[in-house]
Each structure stands twice: as C-alpha cells, then as structure tokens.
XYZ file of C-alpha atoms in Angstrom:
726
model
C 76.870 106.356 118.247
C 78.696 103.015 118.503
C 82.511 103.241 118.420
C 84.234 102.504 115.074
C 84.876 98.793 114.446
C 88.665 99.353 114.341
C 88.811 101.009 117.776
C 89.179 98.680 120.778
C 88.975 99.925 124.368
C 91.417 98.149 126.686
C 93.224 98.473 130.010
C 97.027 98.188 130.038
C 99.012 97.208 133.138
C 102.612 98.002 134.046
C 104.197 96.751 137.302
C 104.211 99.489 139.958
C 101.814 101.781 138.083
C 98.066 102.258 137.854
C 96.486 100.530 134.844
C 95.941 102.839 131.921
C 92.686 102.923 129.932
C 93.198 103.625 126.266
C 91.737 103.111 122.837
C 93.727 101.000 120.369
C 93.355 101.750 116.697
C 93.700 98.387 114.936
C 94.722 100.172 111.730
C 97.879 101.502 113.393
C 101.071 99.394 113.369
C 101.554 97.503 116.644
C 104.980 99.110 117.130
C 103.361 102.581 117.078
C 100.839 101.525 119.730
C 103.623 100.109 121.968
C 105.613 103.328 121.502
C 102.577 105.381 122.563
C 102.102 103.226 125.673
C 105.799 103.482 126.608
C 105.775 107.273 126.229
C 102.759 107.451 128.555
C 104.928 105.917 131.313
C 108.083 107.743 130.204
C 109.797 104.543 129.116
C 112.498 104.693 126.470
C 113.611 102.041 123.961
C 110.050 101.065 123.095
C 111.405 98.380 120.729
C 112.384 96.390 123.835
C 108.746 96.166 124.950
C 105.699 94.199 123.877
C 102.073 93.662 124.878
C 100.735 90.458 126.435
C 97.282 89.124 127.238
C 97.015 89.514 131.024
C 95.745 86.017 131.817
C 97.217 82.624 132.657
C 98.545 82.168 129.115
C 100.571 85.413 128.933
C 100.537 85.111 125.148
C 102.191 87.969 123.251
C 100.150 90.263 121.017
C 101.469 90.146 117.445
C 100.305 91.492 114.095
C 98.804 88.056 113.408
C 96.688 87.727 116.540
C 95.948 91.381 117.371
C 92.401 91.042 116.009
C 91.650 88.715 118.937
C 91.785 91.722 121.282
C 88.242 92.474 122.440
C 86.690 95.523 124.058
C 87.380 95.444 127.782
C 90.478 93.234 127.456
C 93.268 93.630 129.981
C 96.750 93.775 128.443
C 100.154 93.924 130.075
C 103.200 95.881 128.933
C 106.236 93.650 129.260
C 109.670 93.050 127.795
C 109.723 91.931 124.156
C 109.903 88.227 123.298
C 113.502 88.664 122.147
C 114.588 90.428 125.353
C 112.751 87.861 127.513
C 114.377 85.013 125.567
C 117.857 86.546 126.028
C 117.294 87.064 129.767
C 116.007 83.514 130.322
C 118.795 82.085 128.160
C 121.310 83.683 130.524
C 119.426 82.970 133.757
C 119.023 79.223 133.178
C 122.825 78.996 133.048
C 123.156 80.597 136.487
C 125.370 78.887 139.051
C 122.761 79.519 141.756
C 120.387 76.602 142.163
C 117.498 78.824 143.274
C 117.937 81.235 140.375
C 118.291 78.354 137.929
C 115.134 76.672 139.227
C 113.089 79.886 139.070
C 114.271 80.713 135.547
C 113.498 77.185 134.267
C 110.018 77.465 135.773
C 109.529 80.772 133.915
C 110.893 79.235 130.721
C 108.475 76.288 130.923
C 105.568 78.745 131.216
C 106.771 81.175 128.529
C 107.532 78.413 126.001
C 103.822 77.791 125.446
C 103.745 81.005 123.390
C 104.980 80.420 119.824
C 106.245 84.021 119.532
C 108.577 83.579 122.500
C 109.435 80.018 121.436
C 110.663 81.234 118.046
C 112.974 83.793 119.667
C 114.342 81.327 122.230
C 114.955 78.696 119.543
C 116.769 81.298 117.424
C 119.191 81.746 120.345
C 119.960 78.024 120.053
C 117.891 77.452 123.181
C 116.945 73.854 122.267
C 120.634 72.914 122.083
C 121.232 74.511 125.488
C 118.391 72.510 127.053
C 119.571 69.241 125.494
C 123.100 69.946 126.721
C 121.722 70.530 130.221
C 119.871 67.224 130.017
C 122.903 65.341 128.665
C 125.558 66.683 131.024
C 124.568 69.858 132.808
C 122.537 68.123 135.481
C 125.295 65.604 136.276
C 126.928 67.827 138.866
C 123.665 68.100 140.768
C 123.122 64.365 140.902
C 125.718 64.030 143.645
C 123.488 66.251 145.738
C 120.384 64.342 144.727
C 119.986 62.531 148.058
C 119.878 65.710 150.098
C 118.239 67.869 147.413
C 115.955 65.336 145.741
C 112.844 67.586 145.493
C 114.907 70.435 144.068
C 116.632 68.135 141.579
C 113.300 66.645 140.485
C 111.798 70.097 139.946
C 114.905 71.278 138.093
C 114.747 68.376 135.663
C 110.954 68.518 135.409
C 110.925 72.198 134.359
C 113.803 71.587 131.914
C 111.934 68.757 130.195
C 108.615 70.644 130.308
C 110.210 73.627 128.551
C 111.747 71.267 125.999
C 108.379 69.558 125.275
C 106.576 72.912 124.990
C 109.190 74.269 122.570
C 109.185 71.137 120.409
C 105.374 71.048 120.257
C 105.414 74.137 118.043
C 106.969 72.087 115.233
C 109.746 74.603 114.542
C 112.687 72.225 115.116
C 113.039 68.777 113.536
C 113.308 65.769 115.854
C 116.034 64.317 113.624
C 118.616 66.686 115.103
C 118.973 65.059 118.537
C 122.001 63.076 119.622
C 122.264 59.539 120.923
C 123.544 60.919 124.247
C 120.306 62.895 124.679
C 118.182 59.838 123.893
C 120.190 57.723 126.344
C 119.695 60.296 129.088
C 115.911 60.526 128.502
C 115.722 56.714 128.354
C 117.598 56.482 131.658
C 114.850 58.525 133.355
C 112.265 56.051 132.038
C 114.323 53.022 133.050
C 114.810 54.152 136.652
C 112.381 52.497 139.040
C 111.997 55.509 141.348
C 111.693 58.675 139.292
C 109.767 61.907 139.772
C 106.294 61.535 138.169
C 106.539 64.778 136.178
C 110.011 63.837 134.860
C 108.793 60.353 133.899
C 105.728 61.740 132.107
C 107.774 64.268 130.086
C 110.415 61.652 129.272
C 107.804 59.214 127.934
C 106.215 61.999 125.859
C 109.629 62.901 124.382
C 110.396 59.274 123.502
C 107.013 58.850 121.813
C 107.529 62.015 119.744
C 111.061 60.966 118.728
C 109.853 57.532 117.582
C 106.859 58.908 115.659
C 108.749 61.773 114.005
C 112.156 60.299 113.183
C 112.667 56.945 111.505
C 116.445 57.257 111.983
C 116.191 57.802 115.734
C 113.587 55.030 116.148
C 116.393 52.447 116.133
C 118.311 54.409 118.799
C 115.271 54.546 121.081
C 114.519 50.843 120.474
C 118.064 50.005 121.623
C 117.728 52.022 124.832
C 114.176 51.115 125.856
C 112.957 47.574 126.318
C 109.412 46.412 126.924
C 110.540 44.965 130.257
C 111.571 48.449 131.414
C 108.225 49.941 130.395
C 106.039 47.261 132.017
C 106.502 48.496 135.650
C 105.014 51.877 134.698
C 101.783 50.081 133.746
C 101.564 48.433 137.153
C 101.159 51.718 139.042
C 97.940 53.645 139.642
C 98.705 56.862 137.730
C 96.557 56.654 134.571
C 98.494 59.466 132.846
C 101.763 57.535 133.238
C 100.017 54.361 132.024
C 98.647 56.241 129.003
C 102.047 57.669 128.044
C 103.633 54.232 128.519
C 101.146 52.511 126.192
C 101.630 55.408 123.736
C 105.393 54.673 123.648
C 104.749 50.935 123.138
C 102.318 51.764 120.310
C 104.828 54.119 118.702
C 107.580 51.463 118.826
C 105.130 48.904 117.417
C 103.894 51.223 114.650
C 107.341 52.286 113.444
C 109.007 48.870 113.730
C 110.098 47.340 110.390
C 107.646 44.684 109.208
C 110.084 41.848 109.816
C 110.556 42.980 113.446
C 106.866 43.338 114.403
C 106.269 39.615 114.939
C 109.406 39.500 117.084
C 108.172 42.461 119.130
C 104.739 40.831 119.503
C 106.466 37.708 120.825
C 108.322 39.812 123.424
C 105.056 41.517 124.438
C 103.484 38.086 124.910
C 106.467 36.880 126.968
C 106.214 39.931 129.227
C 102.464 39.309 129.593
C 101.620 42.846 128.484
C 98.022 41.888 127.705
C 97.274 40.484 131.165
C 99.034 43.424 132.862
C 96.906 45.911 130.898
C 93.788 43.874 131.679
C 94.508 43.807 135.427
C 95.947 47.283 135.969
C 94.132 49.400 133.375
C 90.928 47.856 132.006
C 89.799 46.319 135.312
C 91.195 49.139 137.422
C 88.732 50.998 139.713
C 89.679 54.210 137.847
C 87.430 54.955 134.869
C 89.222 54.855 131.514
C 89.492 58.351 130.039
C 89.234 59.168 126.314
C 92.992 59.261 125.676
C 93.598 55.920 127.375
C 90.705 54.420 125.377
C 92.333 55.690 122.179
C 95.734 54.206 123.047
C 94.139 50.837 123.893
C 92.285 50.968 120.571
C 95.584 51.640 118.741
C 97.246 48.697 120.521
C 94.268 46.483 119.625
C 94.497 47.482 115.945
C 98.274 47.003 115.784
C 97.918 43.569 117.397
C 95.285 42.439 114.886
C 97.386 43.849 112.039
C 99.948 41.134 112.789
C 97.435 38.797 111.107
C 97.714 40.684 107.816
C 100.680 38.663 106.609
C 98.785 35.344 106.922
C 95.615 36.963 105.590
C 97.422 37.972 102.387
C 99.389 34.723 101.950
C 98.032 32.265 99.398
C 98.357 28.572 100.043
C 100.942 26.797 97.965
C 99.316 23.532 96.820
C 102.809 22.018 96.450
C 103.846 22.817 100.057
C 103.620 19.556 101.985
C 103.598 21.273 105.406
C 100.523 23.279 104.408
C 98.837 20.218 102.942
C 99.495 18.389 106.221
C 97.252 20.906 108.007
C 94.346 19.846 105.791
C 95.189 16.190 106.512
C 95.139 17.056 110.228
C 91.659 18.601 109.916
C 90.479 15.387 108.219
C 92.130 13.181 110.854
C 90.621 15.029 113.840
C 87.150 15.082 112.281
C 86.965 11.425 111.285
C 89.601 9.907 113.595
C 91.244 8.255 110.591
C 94.219 5.991 111.291
C 97.246 6.889 109.201
C 97.058 4.413 106.384
C 100.328 2.956 105.097
C 101.275 4.180 101.627
C 100.723 0.828 100.028
C 97.274 0.175 101.454
C 94.734 0.140 98.642
C 95.059 1.612 95.216
C 95.833 5.264 94.591
C 92.389 5.701 93.022
C 90.713 4.253 96.122
C 92.605 6.587 98.459
C 91.828 9.599 96.264
C 88.158 8.644 96.272
C 88.208 8.385 100.070
C 89.961 11.750 100.438
C 87.482 13.407 98.071
C 84.557 12.012 100.067
C 86.001 13.283 103.359
C 86.853 16.724 101.936
C 83.276 16.995 100.707
C 82.056 16.205 104.228
C 84.405 18.891 105.570
C 82.606 21.399 103.337
C 85.408 22.419 100.984
C 84.433 23.863 97.605
C 87.159 21.956 95.778
C 86.720 18.347 96.952
C 89.650 16.973 94.968
C 92.232 19.555 96.026
C 91.051 21.697 99.014
C 94.320 23.675 98.898
C 92.790 25.671 96.016
C 90.156 27.049 98.429
C 92.890 28.908 100.311
C 94.339 30.739 97.296
C 91.776 33.546 97.678
C 93.199 36.595 99.490
C 91.924 37.747 101.830
C 91.603 35.554 103.958
C 94.371 33.297 102.563
C 96.137 31.072 105.068
C 94.523 32.854 108.026
C 91.323 30.876 107.416
C 93.229 27.579 107.588
C 94.964 28.735 110.794
C 91.579 29.456 112.361
C 90.171 26.076 111.308
C 93.135 24.211 112.769
C 92.909 26.209 116.036
C 89.204 25.383 116.303
C 89.824 21.703 115.573
C 92.592 21.410 118.178
C 91.311 23.657 121.000
C 87.561 23.080 120.653
C 87.702 19.534 119.355
C 84.263 18.402 120.550
C 82.497 21.371 118.955
C 84.519 20.901 115.744
C 83.706 17.199 115.436
C 80.039 17.827 116.237
C 79.687 20.495 113.532
C 81.451 18.416 110.864
C 79.614 15.147 111.627
C 76.227 16.867 112.005
C 76.474 18.313 108.531
C 78.237 15.419 106.821
C 75.470 12.981 107.741
C 72.641 15.096 106.373
C 71.211 14.269 102.979
C 68.473 16.889 102.751
C 70.656 19.583 101.153
C 70.574 21.553 104.423
C 74.162 20.780 105.414
C 76.298 23.782 106.474
C 79.674 23.543 104.637
C 82.291 23.936 107.373
C 85.222 24.674 105.025
C 83.476 27.309 102.914
C 81.858 28.854 106.010
C 85.209 29.153 107.801
C 86.855 30.856 104.842
C 84.035 33.390 104.373
C 83.694 33.960 108.122
C 87.417 34.673 108.500
C 87.175 37.198 105.675
C 84.174 38.831 107.363
C 85.890 39.051 110.759
C 88.909 40.698 109.125
C 86.577 43.291 107.596
C 84.781 43.917 110.899
C 88.059 44.363 112.819
C 89.703 46.228 109.885
C 92.752 43.961 109.843
C 95.540 45.602 107.840
C 94.247 49.169 108.197
C 96.147 51.824 110.121
C 94.520 52.999 113.373
C 92.160 55.951 113.033
C 93.529 59.131 114.584
C 90.489 59.983 116.682
C 88.889 56.634 117.438
C 88.709 55.449 121.074
C 86.672 52.327 120.237
C 88.515 49.456 121.883
C 86.886 46.161 122.921
C 87.874 44.952 126.414
C 87.156 41.300 125.497
C 90.108 41.198 123.082
C 92.450 41.810 126.034
C 91.157 38.757 127.938
C 92.868 36.047 125.861
C 96.292 35.625 124.234
C 94.656 34.174 121.108
C 91.623 36.459 121.099
C 91.120 36.507 117.312
C 91.110 32.717 117.086
C 88.738 32.453 120.065
C 86.538 35.108 118.444
C 86.444 32.937 115.302
C 85.573 29.801 117.311
C 82.562 31.510 118.885
C 81.409 32.925 115.552
C 81.744 29.653 113.567
C 79.493 27.947 116.117
C 77.080 30.869 115.831
C 77.082 30.481 112.034
C 76.226 26.786 112.278
C 73.435 27.526 114.785
C 71.984 30.308 112.612
C 72.188 28.060 109.533
C 70.023 25.466 111.273
C 67.579 28.089 112.572
C 67.151 29.448 109.037
C 66.857 25.912 107.583
C 69.229 27.169 104.920
C 70.553 25.394 101.834
C 73.679 26.164 99.822
C 71.673 28.718 97.792
C 71.033 30.677 101.009
C 74.727 30.939 101.933
C 74.994 34.726 101.417
C 71.748 35.367 103.320
C 73.059 33.408 106.303
C 76.343 35.352 106.240
C 74.405 38.649 106.275
C 72.428 37.542 109.338
C 75.615 36.345 111.093
C 77.325 39.700 110.383
C 74.342 41.515 111.900
C 74.406 39.256 114.964
C 78.131 39.863 115.501
C 77.893 43.634 114.975
C 74.931 43.969 117.354
C 76.745 41.914 120.004
C 79.894 44.058 119.677
C 78.026 47.340 120.138
C 77.522 46.652 123.855
C 81.308 46.197 124.284
C 81.243 42.944 126.290
C 83.969 42.702 128.924
C 84.820 39.083 128.120
C 84.450 36.482 125.390
C 81.914 34.671 127.580
C 79.792 37.821 127.762
C 80.033 38.122 123.981
C 78.877 34.515 123.639
C 75.972 35.158 126.028
C 74.968 38.212 124.050
C 74.896 36.119 120.859
C 72.625 33.584 122.586
C 70.045 36.363 122.915
C 70.420 37.319 119.246
C 68.973 34.226 117.583
C 67.663 34.367 114.027
C 64.122 34.774 115.412
C 65.261 37.732 117.505
C 67.017 39.316 114.512
C 63.787 39.007 112.519
C 61.878 40.726 115.349
C 64.456 43.529 115.512
C 64.323 44.006 111.748
C 60.531 44.031 111.753
C 60.454 46.513 114.630
C 62.916 48.799 112.839
C 60.896 48.584 109.636
C 57.720 49.475 111.506
C 59.410 52.406 113.216
C 60.848 53.654 109.951
C 57.636 52.996 108.011
C 59.902 52.507 105.049
C 57.307 51.535 102.453
C 58.826 50.720 99.103
C 55.807 51.143 96.827
C 56.178 53.839 94.175
C 53.264 56.070 95.290
C 54.625 56.166 98.842
C 58.142 57.007 97.612
C 56.734 59.756 95.377
C 54.790 61.208 98.308
C 57.936 61.166 100.490
C 59.909 62.989 97.798
C 57.153 65.591 97.503
C 57.012 66.218 101.265
C 60.796 66.207 101.834
C 61.519 69.834 100.715
C 58.796 71.122 103.054
C 60.300 69.230 105.999
C 63.833 70.421 105.132
C 62.613 74.028 105.078
C 60.996 73.476 108.487
C 64.287 72.106 109.887
C 66.176 75.045 108.356
C 63.867 77.560 110.051
C 64.272 75.750 113.366
C 68.071 75.919 113.062
C 68.018 79.635 112.239
C 65.644 80.334 115.146
C 68.072 78.441 117.405
C 70.947 80.653 116.204
C 68.804 83.736 116.903
C 68.410 82.540 120.515
C 72.201 82.321 120.781
C 74.591 80.043 122.687
C 77.227 80.494 125.386
C 80.586 79.014 124.331
C 83.508 78.187 126.585
C 86.804 79.788 125.637
C 89.530 77.216 125.049
C 93.038 78.234 124.108
C 95.138 76.064 121.828
C 96.798 74.431 124.834
C 94.906 75.093 128.073
C 91.238 75.232 129.092
C 90.205 78.589 130.561
C 87.083 79.279 132.619
C 86.009 82.146 130.366
C 82.929 82.418 128.213
C 81.648 84.225 125.156
C 78.216 84.443 123.593
C 77.158 84.430 119.968
C 73.720 84.907 118.411
C 72.217 85.676 115.021
C 70.230 88.876 114.484
C 66.472 88.399 113.877
C 66.869 89.495 110.252
C 69.580 86.818 109.741
C 72.062 89.446 108.519
C 74.605 89.726 111.353
C 76.304 87.501 113.946
C 76.618 89.351 117.285
C 79.231 88.076 119.735
C 81.184 89.161 122.772
C 82.963 88.025 125.938
C 81.178 87.244 129.217
C 82.482 87.155 132.765
C 80.443 84.061 133.625
C 78.019 81.640 132.048
C 74.646 83.415 131.560
C 71.389 82.053 132.951
C 69.301 83.055 129.911
C 69.596 84.827 126.594
C 72.041 87.710 126.213
C 70.724 90.872 124.534
C 72.173 91.970 121.192
C 73.238 95.397 122.466
C 75.443 93.851 125.183
C 77.512 91.961 122.579
C 80.228 94.294 121.333
C 81.383 92.548 118.145
C 79.599 91.971 114.856
C 80.235 89.775 111.837
C 78.027 90.349 108.761
C 76.753 87.049 107.363
C 77.585 88.355 103.883
C 81.311 88.338 104.857
C 81.304 84.640 105.819
C 83.128 82.566 103.211
C 83.086 79.049 104.670
C 82.382 76.884 107.715
C 85.258 74.552 108.713
C 84.896 71.657 111.149
C 87.034 69.200 113.142
C 90.779 68.950 112.771
C 90.807 71.412 109.847
C 89.932 74.266 112.233
C 92.846 76.626 112.987
C 92.387 76.242 116.763
C 92.662 72.426 116.399
C 95.905 72.431 114.396
C 98.271 72.256 117.386
C 98.829 68.861 119.017
C 100.741 67.791 122.056
C 102.629 64.568 122.572
C 99.296 62.769 122.856
C 96.540 63.039 120.272
C 94.073 65.935 120.392
C 91.207 65.157 122.752
C 88.580 63.454 120.612
C 85.636 65.073 122.382
C 86.959 68.602 121.780
C 87.866 67.762 118.184
C 84.312 66.619 117.434
C 82.843 69.860 118.821
C 85.154 72.311 117.032
C 84.111 74.499 114.111
C 85.293 77.798 112.643
C 83.842 80.534 110.469
C 86.174 81.890 107.776
C 85.653 85.535 106.811
C 87.637 88.120 104.843
C 90.877 86.563 103.570
C 92.299 84.555 106.460
C 90.333 85.641 109.531
C 88.522 83.046 111.649
C 85.900 83.018 114.377
C 86.628 79.835 116.333
C 84.017 77.849 118.287
C 84.029 74.909 120.698
C 80.402 73.799 121.089
C 79.263 72.876 124.633
C 77.817 69.580 123.364
C 77.026 67.596 120.208
C 73.502 69.028 119.958
C 74.717 72.649 119.889
C 77.473 71.682 117.444
C 74.902 70.303 114.997
C 72.538 73.265 115.499
C 75.257 75.786 114.727
C 76.962 74.019 111.831
C 73.564 73.351 110.243
C 72.414 76.929 110.816
C 75.609 78.456 109.435
C 75.487 76.190 106.366
C 71.825 77.168 105.859
C 72.816 80.856 105.986
C 75.419 80.190 103.289
C 72.885 78.332 101.153
C 74.675 75.024 101.641
C 73.338 71.599 102.547
C 72.773 70.774 106.217
C 74.649 67.514 106.754
C 74.671 66.859 110.514
C 73.427 63.619 112.038
C 70.692 65.614 113.815
C 69.358 66.839 110.468
C 69.074 63.265 109.239
C 67.417 62.199 112.495
C 64.990 65.144 112.443
C 64.203 64.543 108.786
C 63.406 60.859 109.433
C 61.266 61.660 112.491
C 59.265 64.494 110.926
C 58.923 62.799 107.552
C 57.688 59.556 109.089
C 55.262 61.459 111.306
C 53.890 63.428 108.354
C 53.598 60.249 106.270
C 51.640 58.521 109.044
C 49.275 61.472 109.348
C 48.633 61.588 105.620
C 48.118 57.831 105.368
C 45.799 57.500 108.379
C 42.700 57.237 106.163
C 44.341 54.447 104.138
C 44.939 52.122 107.074
C 44.431 48.453 106.121
C 43.945 49.460 102.473
C 46.426 48.011 100.025
C 48.151 50.741 98.050
C 48.425 49.748 94.378
C 51.762 49.890 92.611
C 50.191 51.647 89.586
C 47.431 54.268 89.464
C 43.911 53.061 88.452
C 43.074 53.308 84.725
C 41.398 56.473 83.461
C 37.754 55.667 82.590
C 36.366 56.200 79.091
C 34.778 59.501 78.239
C 30.999 59.533 78.679
C 28.833 59.420 75.556
C 27.289 62.791 76.450
C 27.689 65.513 79.020
C 23.996 66.185 79.748
C 24.598 65.532 83.441
C 26.738 68.661 83.716
C 24.933 71.488 85.478
C 25.504 74.928 84.008
C 25.717 77.440 86.816
C 25.181 80.335 84.431
C-alpha cells in the first residue's frame, strides 16, 4: 500500500543530536509539528523554533511553502525567524570586530529568505544597516590601512545584506536619505575599492534610480559619467555590466530636456569608444546580461533621434530652408546668385528644375516633403550629413538620376525620406527597450554618428538596387521592400563594423535576393492554387494529430529537470513523466542526473492531469517573479513554465533546453485540449505537411494543376454499357 498523499517522510536534524526520522502530516498545523519535534528532544518554548530546508539556501518552512517538502527531504530544527532576526539585530551592533563581521556574514546569508527578511525589516533592520553605512563604519576607517581586508569584508557583507533585503520588495526605495546615497556614491567614486563593495554599490544606485524618481536627482548630483568611466576600463565583466546598467538607468530616468545634454557628456567622455575597446572587443566573451545592457544603451542612444523624427519642418523657418538650399548647392555647385540677378519668375523656375532633379515630390516647395512624421526633420538631417560627409557619392547619385530621361531615375529626395522612415522602424526608434532582449549590434558602437553612417550606406544600396531592378517611379514600393529585405538579412549576421555591413550588402544584390526567395519558395512548396490549398487544409488536422501524439509520447518518456531556486542555482535534479494512459504526471527528486528513463514506481509524487487548470510560461511563472538588481537571466526566463493546479498550487519547471521546453508546453497544452503554439510545432507542421504534399503530388510532376475543376460531362443517352452483376 502506498503511503497517504498527505504524509511525507523526512529526516530532521538538531545540532549535537542524531537526526530523527519522522512522518509529517501535511494536514496538521505547522506549529503542532514543530511542537512534536521539540518534545522529542525535550525542548521547551516550541514557539521559538522553526524548520528549515537543510541545504545551501536554509529557507524556512512556512504554511505557504510546506507543500514543497518531498519524501526523503532533510530538514533542520532551528530558532524561529523572529528569534534569529532579534539575535542578529543585536550581534551586528557588537563592539567586537570579529563578532560584528561574523554576524554580518550570517545576516547576508539569512536575508535571502523572505520569511527572515520580513522579521528583520519589522525590527527596523533596514534603518540600522543604512545608519551603519552612513556613519557606523566611520570609526573603522581610521584602521583601514592596517585592517583593509577586514574593513572591506565588513562593508561588503553589510551592503550584501542590504541588497538581499531590498530585493524582496517589502521596503520602498523612496525612504532613503541623501547621506546614504552620498556614502554609496563615495564607494563608487573611489578609484581603489573592494570589488564586492563596488558591485553592491553600483547595484544599489541602479535600483534607487529605477525605483525612485525623487532620488534620481540626488544620485545624478553625486555620480558623474567621468567617475563611472574608469570602472569600464577594467577587466571584470560583472563590474562593467553593473556600470553600464547604472548609466542606462540614469539615461532612462533623465527628464527629456536633459537627455541630449547627457548624450553630449557621454560623447565628450568617449563612452562609445571605451565600450568598444574594453567590452565589445575584449578577449572575454560577452555574457547574456552584458549583451542586454549594451542593447539597452543602443536603444536609448537611438531614441535621442525621436525628437527630430517627430518634428515637422516649418516652411517659414529660413534656417531650415537654408538646409535645402545647401543640398542644391552641393549637388550642382551653384554660385550664390545676387538677389537682383534675373527675374523672380526665372529664379523660381530654376529652383523648381533643380528640386525636381534632387527627387523631391513637391518641386515648388520641397519643405512640404518634410512635414510627414515620422521621419520629419530627421530625413533632412540624414540628407545633409550624406551630402557633406560623402560628397562624391551624393553628387554621383543626384547627377546620375537627374540626367536620365527614360523614366528610370531614382528620386533621391523621396528615397531618403522613405528610407529614413524605414530605418527608424527597423531600429525601433522611440520605443522603450524590451526587458529580455540581448540583441545589440556591435557595428553601432564603432562610429559616433552611427545612424547617419548607416543611412549613407543604405541610400547607396537603394540607388544600386533601383538600377539593378530597372525600376520606374511606379516600382518605388517594390524597391523599398527589396531594400528592407537586404538590410534585415545583412543585420542578422551582426557585423562587427559598418564596413562588414557594407560588404555583406555587396553579396546581397537584387539577383541574389531573387535566388534566395526562389530557394525559399521551393523549400516551402507554397503553391497558391486553390486545389493545393484545399488539399493542405484537408491534410493539416491529420498532421496536427500526429504531432500531438509525438508530444504526448515524449512526455511519457519523461525528462530530468534541474532544480533552480528563486535566487541560486543548485546542483539537484528531479524527474517528471506522464503515465502511459495520459492520466497522471509522476515526479520526484533525484540525487543525480539519470542516464536513461526513470521508472514510474521510483517517482514518489503524483499530479492527476484532471487537476491541472492552466500552463503558465515565462515571466508570469511564480518562480520567475523575483528579480535582482540586474534583469532576470533571459535564457532561464525563456525556459520557465509552471503548471497550476487546485487553487493556487504550482509545479514549477526550468527546461534543460528550448527543445524540451517546447515538447513539454505543447504536450501539457494538448492534455488540456488547448492549441499547441510553440515554434517547434510550427516547424514540424511545415516540414511534415510539405513532405506529405510532395508525396501526394509526385504523380502530378510537370502537370499544370488547373485553378478550377474540369466540367462535368453530359449524361449519356443510354446506360446499356452498364454491366449488371446480378
């Protein structure tokens, strides 16, 4: 007979005693279980005790998480969170340096548990730590020269405990004083500071800036870009990551009127070239979090263009009109005519002719072309940059097209406006950075005016593609579609420099794009005739059922999952598999990763499929809710899913890879009668459907399939040809 589901067999440790094996009834109140354990060791005042998980986390068992206790778990009887909080609160105020250091180390470890954190915060523990940071450590600074390691550790554990406590989101960041911010900023501003202290200080500053608009101004006064730059010039990638995170936070929360000023300071301090030299081109591989922070910086930098992108040209503004005159002058090398030379009508006629050659839509008043937002004035800025910094290419493009009379001229003005709009869409100018995206492009860190240089390369590409397509004005949209495809395909390889991007475009001519499209069409066999589409629709349910069965069979085989706590990775494993009748999920803990399948009877826990209410993925999962100072690791976030059962109980998973993630989420959705939506399902559907279509159409090779069925022939005049079998 299997034991009742509510009974869990565990071992309980107590210092100085042999571990005790006992059965825990999950229906009993936790206080009654603790009382029973205390009485077994003749301990009084059971309310002063609690149970902990006996592993590196030391997390307390509470009524909320007690269902996580598995058969065979090892628990530890220890002092209650309140008693531990009181003891540590007193010990960290000890006059003995050794005792103080040891207690702060214990506090930093214990603060990871939200149950303890709540009790310590209730004792006004955050205020005590901030007071220690503001003034309490001052008396030890005189001894810093002879006790530097001890002082560094003391401060490091204090700040670590503070970060751990604040990460639980119990206390608002708005409550901190200017003195505290100044002290934390001073640790960042010092040239020689303990690495752990510097890392915690940067994390605290980032959190303050992101979570408190009021304190942003205080931090901005204490920290300058010049003080942050040296931390990027070291070799510690974690310090570099936290430093860029602080710069991004200051950038993101800066008032709109201050962002351009901050960008100017960043340019003066040569932040871009420092990041390029010390981070992007460093021998150390860029990890996911660094890639995300570089992506955020890239987005925030491009967002500075939003103001110009959304500014319409004022046709009455002489300074803006002068830019158009400058474009005309550079292109045609026109001497500035005196005001009285020729009649007004003659000059207007000459201007109109030149503006037509420049490819503006409105030949009489080109300013009207720049009233469309987006791209607004940004398009004119790009044109002027191209004309001034790539003058030969600019003049060649304009004169090449202005001298043609075969209606194949490529309108430079219209092309520039539409291209600028397209580039803004591709780079998502004006949109906030995505929370989980690490997609940064190294080439945008190789030039101070990277967007303008990007435009200059692309406008020359557009002109080249226009000629290759032998396009006319009616083909304008078709050309733009091809140019977009060329740019997107070139960006996918993430070129390291603008020159590499240009070289990649050279290999993506219009002819090459046609070959790629044709190849993709052949691979997809995407026939558009109605009979083929009808056949695909008829076959599709059969293929989907086949995929569903494959997913369920994969769940029956089972998978080994790595256990990951909300804050630390543990080298522990558990296994989950579906019963052959698809009625029950069997799961249980493992000591090590198995070499093959794990039998059902060795998995202690069961979850009936009928009890499953929903499958939750990504950041909505309960075990993905907590975040540290840096964003949740993107890779883990993309592999997380949870099964909701009963009212608020969850079975939390971290898939070993993307393939297993898709197998399990698809399989669980199939069990619930929901649609399988993973990218693997789409890929499998396309592969199997195309294969089946090819098999069924083999006999029709080289035969044209008609759009409409053949007509039904007339009825015969008699049926004498019918043979009666009877």
